XYZ file of C-alpha atoms in Angstrom:
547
model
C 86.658 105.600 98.314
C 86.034 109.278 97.642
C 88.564 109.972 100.621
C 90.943 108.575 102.976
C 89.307 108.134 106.397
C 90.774 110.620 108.713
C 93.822 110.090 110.463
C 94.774 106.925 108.172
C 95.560 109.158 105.364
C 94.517 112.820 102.821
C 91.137 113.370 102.195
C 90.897 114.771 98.636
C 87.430 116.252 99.582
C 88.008 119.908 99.990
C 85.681 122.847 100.715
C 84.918 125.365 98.148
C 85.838 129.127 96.911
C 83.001 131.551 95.872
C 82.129 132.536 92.020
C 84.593 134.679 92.596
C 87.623 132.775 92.103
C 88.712 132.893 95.948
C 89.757 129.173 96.267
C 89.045 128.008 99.811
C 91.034 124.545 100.847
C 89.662 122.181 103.427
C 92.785 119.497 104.141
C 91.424 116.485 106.364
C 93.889 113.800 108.164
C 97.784 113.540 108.084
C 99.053 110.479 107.146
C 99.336 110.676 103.159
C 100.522 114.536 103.289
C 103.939 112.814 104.888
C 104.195 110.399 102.609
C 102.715 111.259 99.317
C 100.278 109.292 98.230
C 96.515 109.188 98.269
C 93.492 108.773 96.835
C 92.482 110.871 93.598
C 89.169 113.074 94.152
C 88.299 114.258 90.613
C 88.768 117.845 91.271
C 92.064 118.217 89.661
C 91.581 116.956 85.334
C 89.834 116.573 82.715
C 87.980 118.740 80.633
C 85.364 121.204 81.926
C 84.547 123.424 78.493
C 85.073 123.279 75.058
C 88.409 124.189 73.029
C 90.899 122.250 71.499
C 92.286 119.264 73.603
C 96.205 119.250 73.454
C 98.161 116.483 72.958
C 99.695 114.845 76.445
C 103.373 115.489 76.813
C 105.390 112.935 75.177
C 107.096 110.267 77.032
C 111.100 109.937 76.688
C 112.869 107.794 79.348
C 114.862 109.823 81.640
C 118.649 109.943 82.232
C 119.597 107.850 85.206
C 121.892 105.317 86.343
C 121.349 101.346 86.366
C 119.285 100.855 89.637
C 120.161 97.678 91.922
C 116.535 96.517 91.259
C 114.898 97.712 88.113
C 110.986 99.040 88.376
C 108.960 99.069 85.199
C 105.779 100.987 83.573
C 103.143 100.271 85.707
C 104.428 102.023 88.509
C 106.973 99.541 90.594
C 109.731 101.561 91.356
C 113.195 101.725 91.030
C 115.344 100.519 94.394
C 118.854 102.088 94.486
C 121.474 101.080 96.984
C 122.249 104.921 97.538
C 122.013 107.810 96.131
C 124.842 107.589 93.353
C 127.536 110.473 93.732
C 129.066 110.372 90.036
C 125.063 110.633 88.348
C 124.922 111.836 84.639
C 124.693 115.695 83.980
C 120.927 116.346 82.810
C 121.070 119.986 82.960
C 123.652 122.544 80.492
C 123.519 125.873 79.555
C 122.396 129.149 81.801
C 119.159 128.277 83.172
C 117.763 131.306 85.275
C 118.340 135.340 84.481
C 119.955 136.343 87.321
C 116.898 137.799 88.531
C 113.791 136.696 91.526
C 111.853 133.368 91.299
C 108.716 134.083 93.496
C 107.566 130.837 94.508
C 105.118 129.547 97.127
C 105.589 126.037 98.341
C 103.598 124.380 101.022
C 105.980 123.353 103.854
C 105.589 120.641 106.760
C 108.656 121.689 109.225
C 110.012 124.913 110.428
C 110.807 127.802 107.915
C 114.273 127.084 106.509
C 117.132 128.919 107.754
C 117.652 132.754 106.135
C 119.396 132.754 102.977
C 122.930 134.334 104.510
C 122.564 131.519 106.989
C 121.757 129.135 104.245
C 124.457 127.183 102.205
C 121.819 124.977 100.154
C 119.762 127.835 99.536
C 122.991 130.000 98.360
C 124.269 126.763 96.297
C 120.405 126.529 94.501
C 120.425 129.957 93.599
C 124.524 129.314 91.723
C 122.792 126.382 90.129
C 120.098 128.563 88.973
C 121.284 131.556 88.360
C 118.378 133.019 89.968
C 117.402 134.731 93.540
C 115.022 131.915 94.826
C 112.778 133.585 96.829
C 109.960 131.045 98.157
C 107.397 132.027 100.081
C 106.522 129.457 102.627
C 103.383 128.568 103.728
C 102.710 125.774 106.671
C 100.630 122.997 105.989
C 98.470 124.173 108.843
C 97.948 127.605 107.647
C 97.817 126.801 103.788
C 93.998 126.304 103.891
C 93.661 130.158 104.971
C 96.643 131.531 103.350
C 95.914 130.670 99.179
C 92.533 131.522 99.567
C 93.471 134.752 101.108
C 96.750 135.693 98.379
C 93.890 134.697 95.732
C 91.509 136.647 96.714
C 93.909 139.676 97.239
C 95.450 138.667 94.000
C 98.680 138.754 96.060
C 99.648 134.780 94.131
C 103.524 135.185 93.858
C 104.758 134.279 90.193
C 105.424 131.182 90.557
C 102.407 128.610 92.425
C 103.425 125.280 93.571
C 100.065 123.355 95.229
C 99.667 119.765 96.267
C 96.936 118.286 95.107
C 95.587 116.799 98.197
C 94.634 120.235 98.904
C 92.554 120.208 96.296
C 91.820 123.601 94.777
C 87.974 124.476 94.355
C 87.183 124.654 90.516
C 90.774 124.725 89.536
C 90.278 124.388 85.898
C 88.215 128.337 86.315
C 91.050 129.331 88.447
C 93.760 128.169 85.900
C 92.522 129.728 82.815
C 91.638 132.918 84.621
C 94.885 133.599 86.513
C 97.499 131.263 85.165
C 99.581 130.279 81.972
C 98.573 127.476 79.375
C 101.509 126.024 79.182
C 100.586 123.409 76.203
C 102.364 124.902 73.117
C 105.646 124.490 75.151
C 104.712 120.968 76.804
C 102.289 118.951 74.547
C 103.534 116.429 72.499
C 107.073 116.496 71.267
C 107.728 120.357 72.650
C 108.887 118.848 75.686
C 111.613 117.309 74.779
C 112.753 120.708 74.895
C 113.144 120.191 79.060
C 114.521 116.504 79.301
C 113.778 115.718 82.287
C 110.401 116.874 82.414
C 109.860 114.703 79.273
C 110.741 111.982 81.843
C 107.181 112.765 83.670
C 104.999 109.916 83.049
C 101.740 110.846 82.354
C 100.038 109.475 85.303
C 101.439 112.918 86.714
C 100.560 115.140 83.913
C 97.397 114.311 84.076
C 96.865 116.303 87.561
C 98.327 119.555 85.668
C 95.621 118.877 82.730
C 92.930 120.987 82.831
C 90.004 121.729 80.179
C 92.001 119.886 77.800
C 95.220 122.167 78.386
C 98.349 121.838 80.335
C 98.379 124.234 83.113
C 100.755 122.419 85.838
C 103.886 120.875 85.818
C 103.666 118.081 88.562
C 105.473 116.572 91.175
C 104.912 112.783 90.798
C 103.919 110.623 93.381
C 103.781 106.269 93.601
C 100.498 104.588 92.080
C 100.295 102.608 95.643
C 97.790 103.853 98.358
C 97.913 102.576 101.720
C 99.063 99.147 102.822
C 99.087 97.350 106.177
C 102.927 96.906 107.964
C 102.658 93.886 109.933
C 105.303 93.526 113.102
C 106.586 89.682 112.308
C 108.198 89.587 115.780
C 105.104 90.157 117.797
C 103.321 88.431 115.204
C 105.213 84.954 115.075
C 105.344 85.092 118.864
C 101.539 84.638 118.618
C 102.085 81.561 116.380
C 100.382 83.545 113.491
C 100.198 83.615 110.121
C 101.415 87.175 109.260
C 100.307 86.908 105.795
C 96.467 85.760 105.452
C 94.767 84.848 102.221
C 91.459 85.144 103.354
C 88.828 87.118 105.423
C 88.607 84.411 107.970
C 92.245 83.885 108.336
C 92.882 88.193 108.869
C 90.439 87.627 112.054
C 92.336 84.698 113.314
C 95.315 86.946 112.715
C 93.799 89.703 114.814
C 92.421 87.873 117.512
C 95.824 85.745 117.977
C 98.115 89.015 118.754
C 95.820 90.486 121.032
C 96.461 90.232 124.464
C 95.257 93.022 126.525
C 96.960 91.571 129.394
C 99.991 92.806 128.169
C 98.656 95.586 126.436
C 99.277 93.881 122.628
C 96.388 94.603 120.068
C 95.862 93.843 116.179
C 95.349 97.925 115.478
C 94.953 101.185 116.619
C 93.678 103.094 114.181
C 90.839 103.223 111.061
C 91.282 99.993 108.630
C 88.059 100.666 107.044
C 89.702 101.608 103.658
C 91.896 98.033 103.632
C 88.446 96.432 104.261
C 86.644 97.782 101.359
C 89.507 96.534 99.067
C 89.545 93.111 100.770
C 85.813 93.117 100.044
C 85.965 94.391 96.665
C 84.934 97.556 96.933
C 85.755 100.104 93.641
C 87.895 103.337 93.633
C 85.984 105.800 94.482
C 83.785 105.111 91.388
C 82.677 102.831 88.485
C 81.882 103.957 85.107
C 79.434 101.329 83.520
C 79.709 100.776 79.558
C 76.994 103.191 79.001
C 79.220 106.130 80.468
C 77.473 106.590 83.583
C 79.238 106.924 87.056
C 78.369 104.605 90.033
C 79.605 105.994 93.548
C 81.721 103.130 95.425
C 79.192 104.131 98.427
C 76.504 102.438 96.070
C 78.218 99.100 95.866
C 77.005 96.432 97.212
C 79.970 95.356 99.335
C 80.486 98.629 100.946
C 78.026 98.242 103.806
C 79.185 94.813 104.361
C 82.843 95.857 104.422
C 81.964 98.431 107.691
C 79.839 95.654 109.274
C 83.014 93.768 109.315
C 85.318 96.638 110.208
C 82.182 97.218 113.566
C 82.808 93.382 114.236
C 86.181 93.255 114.676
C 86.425 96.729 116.719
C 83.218 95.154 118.893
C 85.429 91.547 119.525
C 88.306 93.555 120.925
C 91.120 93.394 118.541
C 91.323 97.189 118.523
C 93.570 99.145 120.717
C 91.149 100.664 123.930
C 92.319 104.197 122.786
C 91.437 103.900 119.204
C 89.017 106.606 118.724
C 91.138 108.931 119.603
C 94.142 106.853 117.691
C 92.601 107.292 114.525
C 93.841 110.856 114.396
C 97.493 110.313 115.985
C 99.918 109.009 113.713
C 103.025 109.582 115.775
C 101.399 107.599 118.878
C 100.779 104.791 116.524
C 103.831 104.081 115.348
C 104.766 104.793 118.502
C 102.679 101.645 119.594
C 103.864 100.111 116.528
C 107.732 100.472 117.079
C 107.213 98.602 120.714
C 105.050 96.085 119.924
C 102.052 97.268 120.832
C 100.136 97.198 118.013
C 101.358 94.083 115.431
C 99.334 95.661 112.283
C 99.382 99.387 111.575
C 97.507 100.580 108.631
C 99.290 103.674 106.220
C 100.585 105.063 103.465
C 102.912 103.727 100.932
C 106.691 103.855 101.809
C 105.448 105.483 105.384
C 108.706 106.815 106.162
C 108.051 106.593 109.535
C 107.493 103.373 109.940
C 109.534 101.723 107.557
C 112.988 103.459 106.895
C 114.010 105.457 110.227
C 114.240 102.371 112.396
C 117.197 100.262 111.459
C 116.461 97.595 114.258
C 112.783 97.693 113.208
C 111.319 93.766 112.053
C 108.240 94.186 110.029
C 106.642 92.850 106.849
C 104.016 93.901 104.494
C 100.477 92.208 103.949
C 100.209 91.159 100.836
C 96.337 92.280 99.536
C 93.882 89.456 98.937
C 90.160 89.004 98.352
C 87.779 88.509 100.884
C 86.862 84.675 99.907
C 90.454 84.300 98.989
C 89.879 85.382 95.342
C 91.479 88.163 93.242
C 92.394 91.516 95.356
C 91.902 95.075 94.684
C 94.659 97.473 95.466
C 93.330 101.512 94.416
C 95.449 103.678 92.757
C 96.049 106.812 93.899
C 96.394 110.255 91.461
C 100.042 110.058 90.568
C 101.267 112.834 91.909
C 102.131 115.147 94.625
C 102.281 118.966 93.433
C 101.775 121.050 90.627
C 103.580 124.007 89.401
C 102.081 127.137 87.889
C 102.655 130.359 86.476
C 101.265 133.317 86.655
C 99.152 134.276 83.486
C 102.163 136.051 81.027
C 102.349 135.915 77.367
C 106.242 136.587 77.873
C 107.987 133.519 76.190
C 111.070 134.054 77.303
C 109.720 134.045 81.013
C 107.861 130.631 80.745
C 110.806 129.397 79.172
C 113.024 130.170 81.837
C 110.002 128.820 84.109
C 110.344 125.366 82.471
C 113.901 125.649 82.534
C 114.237 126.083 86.268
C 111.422 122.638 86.728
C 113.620 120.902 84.304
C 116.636 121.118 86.629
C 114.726 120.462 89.376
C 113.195 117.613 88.066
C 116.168 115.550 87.203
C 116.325 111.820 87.653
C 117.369 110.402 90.681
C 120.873 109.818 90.770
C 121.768 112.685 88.089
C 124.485 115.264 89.104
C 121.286 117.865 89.527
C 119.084 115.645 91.454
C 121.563 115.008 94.419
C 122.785 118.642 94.596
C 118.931 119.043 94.926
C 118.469 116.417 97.638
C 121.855 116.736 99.747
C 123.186 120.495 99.031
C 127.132 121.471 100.333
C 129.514 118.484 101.443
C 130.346 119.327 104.922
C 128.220 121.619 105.804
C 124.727 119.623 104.135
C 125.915 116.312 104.273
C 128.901 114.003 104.927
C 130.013 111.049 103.348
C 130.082 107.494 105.270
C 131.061 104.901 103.907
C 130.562 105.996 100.417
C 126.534 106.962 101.354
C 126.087 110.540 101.380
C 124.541 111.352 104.463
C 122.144 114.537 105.211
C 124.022 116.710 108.808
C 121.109 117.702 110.904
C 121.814 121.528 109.185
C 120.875 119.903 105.907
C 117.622 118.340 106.916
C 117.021 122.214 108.093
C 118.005 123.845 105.272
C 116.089 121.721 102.921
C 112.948 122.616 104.277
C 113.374 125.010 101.668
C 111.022 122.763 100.162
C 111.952 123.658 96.841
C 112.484 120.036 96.102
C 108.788 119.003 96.079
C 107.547 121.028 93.131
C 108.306 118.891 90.313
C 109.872 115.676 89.571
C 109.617 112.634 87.503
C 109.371 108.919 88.690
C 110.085 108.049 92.788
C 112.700 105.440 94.004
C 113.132 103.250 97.204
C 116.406 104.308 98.098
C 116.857 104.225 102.089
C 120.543 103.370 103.184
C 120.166 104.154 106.586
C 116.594 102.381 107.166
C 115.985 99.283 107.854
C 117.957 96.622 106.334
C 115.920 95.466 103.169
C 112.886 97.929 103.224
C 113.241 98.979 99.377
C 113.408 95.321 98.841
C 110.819 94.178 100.685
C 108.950 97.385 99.139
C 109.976 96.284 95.352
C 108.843 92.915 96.081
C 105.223 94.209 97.414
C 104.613 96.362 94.814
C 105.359 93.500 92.598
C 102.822 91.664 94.016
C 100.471 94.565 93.944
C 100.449 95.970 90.020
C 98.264 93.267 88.917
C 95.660 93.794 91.617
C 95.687 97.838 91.029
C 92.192 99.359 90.037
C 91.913 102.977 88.676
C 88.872 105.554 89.925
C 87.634 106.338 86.576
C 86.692 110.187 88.084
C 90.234 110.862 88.813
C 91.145 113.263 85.978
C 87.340 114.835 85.676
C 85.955 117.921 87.087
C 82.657 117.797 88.862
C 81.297 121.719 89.780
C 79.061 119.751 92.637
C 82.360 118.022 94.113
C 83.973 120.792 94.390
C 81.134 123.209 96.113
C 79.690 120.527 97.983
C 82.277 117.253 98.264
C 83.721 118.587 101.517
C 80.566 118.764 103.204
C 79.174 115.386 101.399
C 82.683 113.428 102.599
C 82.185 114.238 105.801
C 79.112 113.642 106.289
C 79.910 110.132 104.836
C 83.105 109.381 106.738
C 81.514 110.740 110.566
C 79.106 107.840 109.629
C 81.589 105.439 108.741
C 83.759 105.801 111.860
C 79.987 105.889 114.056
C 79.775 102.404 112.732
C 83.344 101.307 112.863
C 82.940 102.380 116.847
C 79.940 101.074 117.553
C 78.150 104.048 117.796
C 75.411 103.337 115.050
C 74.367 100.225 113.350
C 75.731 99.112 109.944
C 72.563 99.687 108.701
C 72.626 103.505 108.963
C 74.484 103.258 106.280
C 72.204 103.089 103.951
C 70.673 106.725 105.230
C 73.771 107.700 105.222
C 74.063 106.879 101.142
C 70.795 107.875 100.327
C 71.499 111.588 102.026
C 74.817 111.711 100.197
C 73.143 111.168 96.448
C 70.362 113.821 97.242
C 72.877 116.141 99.332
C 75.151 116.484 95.476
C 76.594 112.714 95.306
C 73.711 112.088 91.757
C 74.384 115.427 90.583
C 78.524 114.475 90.749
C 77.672 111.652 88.782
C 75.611 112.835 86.717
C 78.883 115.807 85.886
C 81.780 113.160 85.766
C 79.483 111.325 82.733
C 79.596 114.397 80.858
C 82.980 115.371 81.597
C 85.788 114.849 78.534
């Protein structure tokens, strides 16, 4: 749909900046910020005005060594053992000037440690040849602070923004205050920076704006959420953990659920598995005369909730759910001990799926609700972009695309795991040939710096659970046939971005009403109706004529 429902993963409905250019962000939920993936909104591509569309960057596979399991174009990823210690050099020459790189990032843990204090940060800045100076801004505060820097035109040089924040009219804000970076990027000028040739364009398309390239981006998986199942709890019931059918996912739920001993099916919002299972589109549908159909308009969407209110009403949900749906860390809490057997998340959900070594889960498989073909959505492909601040100085953006280049090396490259493990000894130690982050690295890489650009992902967890990249590979596997694109992803809509915000939640306070039994299903369709008139037609009616 147009957004995750809160708490089971990143809205990428966001309120609105004035005409003025001062971008105001509105970031909803928690689970997809951790792991990276999402929904697209729209508010991030396509072409808004007129001028001359530029050529995507060209494509040139990137430098890496064999992976154990080998992903392919359509998004299934690459599953290394470990992170290789003897990678390919992707990188030569002087990249930096010896001067400052002002950069803000968006951060999730504690500031890193100072820079005397710091041997990653003091080992980046070698690498660089630059004084990496980042100015870090917590996720909590990053919906006050950009506006705020914009609006004082206090932006550092460098911008690095995810895109589930979701910048109000970003294409205006790009071509007023930043760099079009398409005569170095488009087409065959990127193979100038290697690595960042090695983008696919899945994440290019977030930096694309009125036909230009503005951002280099940080890519992200294709794959949305996904249900973990816990096999243990669930084969102790005698059930079926993976159903092929609507009917058989209720006698799944209803066999784990003993509230005697506290066991239940879920905890939290499944409303957006639901819609899939029932066939529901991403977000929207373009029919073959170009128009846009909202997702809310389909007519499996109501049905979907009524299903969702059913099974919260026959008891399968965890007593505490409402307030559940915004508490990630208590359900996998719940999840970890058997107390919920079905958890409902984000794509290679870290927490869940790679921190637990004596963990014992699975994956559902999707399937149709009659047991016919499934519908996975796709989310936007990637995490971040990078800007920089409007300059006609070549040599600067050069040096600009230099620094991303580095920092976008393939996993497994000699840059890449300097990037992601720092000093030996101090960063990380080795153990039994797996280079393994000290609790001072895992500090001083909240630097962040490594989330600003970047090619393909991997499933690479040594110290998880034993087989979760496989078991991940195999899903995804499963998965790429079923995947369905929102055909708004890469469009700008002026109404979604001064009214989505307001529309989404308006839409997703009467989802969960339903979902808890607070209104009937059939509020719903007020609820629609309201949406269209409230901006929902007019979005529509924008995406169509959007190039």
């Amino acid at each position: 749909m147009a957004s995750r429902i809160p708490g089971e993963g990143l809205t990428r409905r966001s309120l609105l900046r004035n005409a003025g250019l001062a971008a105001a962000l509105v970031p909803i939920g928690g689970v997809l910020a951790a792991c990276g993936s999402g929904s697209s909104g729209g508010s991030t591509g396509g072409a808004a005005g007129g001028g001359e569309m530029a050529p995507m960057p060209a494509y040139v596979p990137p430098n890496k060594p064999k992976p154990l399991l080998e992903g392919n174009a359509q998004g299934v990823m690459d599953v290394y053992e470990s992170f290789p210690m003897d990678g390919p050099r992707t990188v030569t020459g002087t990249i930096g000037d010896g001067g400052d790189f002002n950069v803000m990032i968006m951060t999730y843990g504690q500031p890193a440690p100072p820079l005397n204090e710091n041997v990653y940060w003091q080992l980046l800045n070698k690498e660089l040849n630059l004084n990496v100076k980042p100015l870090q801004v917590p996720f909590a505060d990053f919906q006050t602070k950009f506006p705020a820097l914009v609006a004082g035109d206090d932006l550092p040089e460098f911008v690095s923004v995810p895109i589930f924040q979701n910048i109000s009219r970003l294409p205006q804000l790009a071509e007023a205050q930043f760099t079009d970076l398409s005569e170095f990027l488009s087409g065959d000028a990127v193979k100038k920076y290697p690595n960042l040739a090695g983008i696919q364009e899945a994440g290019w398309l977030n930096g694309y704006l009125n036909g230009r390239i503005y951002g280099v981006p940080r890519s992200d998986p294709i794959f949305t959420t996904q249900i973990y199942t816990k096999t243990d709890v669930i084969e102790a019931a005698g059930a079926d953990p993976q159903p092929k059918n609507l009917q058989e996912f209720r006698d799944l739920a209803k066999a784990v659920t003993d509230p005697k001993a506290g066991v239940y099916a879920f905890g939290g919002n499944i409303a957006d598995f639901l819609m899939m299972m029932f066939g529901v589109p991403n977000e929207w549908t373009r029919k073959s005369d170009g128009t846009f159909v909202s997702a809310y308009e389909h007519e499996a969407f109501v049905p979907a909730i009524a299903e969702l209110a059913a099974l919260y009403k026959s008891g399968v949900f965890h007593p505490d759910t409402a307030t559940l749906i915004n508490n990630k860390t208590q359900r996998d809490a719940l999840f970890r001990s058997g107390k919920l057997a079905m958890v409902h998340d984000g794509n290679r959900a870290f927490g869940i799926v790679a921190d637990d070594r004596n963990l014992v889960f699975d994956i559902m498989t999707p399937f149709g609700k009659d047991g016919g073909n499934a519908v996975h959505w796709t989310g936007n492909g990637a995490y971040a972009i990078t800007m920089i601040k409007k300059t006609t100085d070549k040599k600067r953006i050069d040096m600009f695309l230099k620094v991303l280049d580095y920092i976008a090396a393939p996993f497994g490259s000699r840059e890449s795991f300097v990037i992601n493990h720092g000093v030996e000894g101090e960063d990380y130690t080795v153990k039994d040939g797996v280079a393994v982050l000290t609790t001072r690295g895992q500090r001083e890489q909240d630097l962040g710096l490594a989330y600003i650009a970047g090619g393909p992902q991997v499933l690479c967890n040594p110290q998880g659970a034993p087989g979760v990249d496989k078991l991940n590979y195999e899903w995804q596997q499963k998965v790429v046939p079923t995947l369905l694109d929102n055909p708004a992803a890469h469009l700008y809509s002026q109404t979604f971005n001064t009214k989505g915000a307001a529309l989404e939640k308006q839409m997703q306070d009467a989802i969960v009403a339903v979902f808890l039994g607070r209104e009937p299903a059939s509020s719903l369709t007020s609820a629609v109706r309201k949406w269209k008139s409230g901006g929902g037609d007019q979005m529509a009616r924008e995406y169509a004529e959007a190039r």
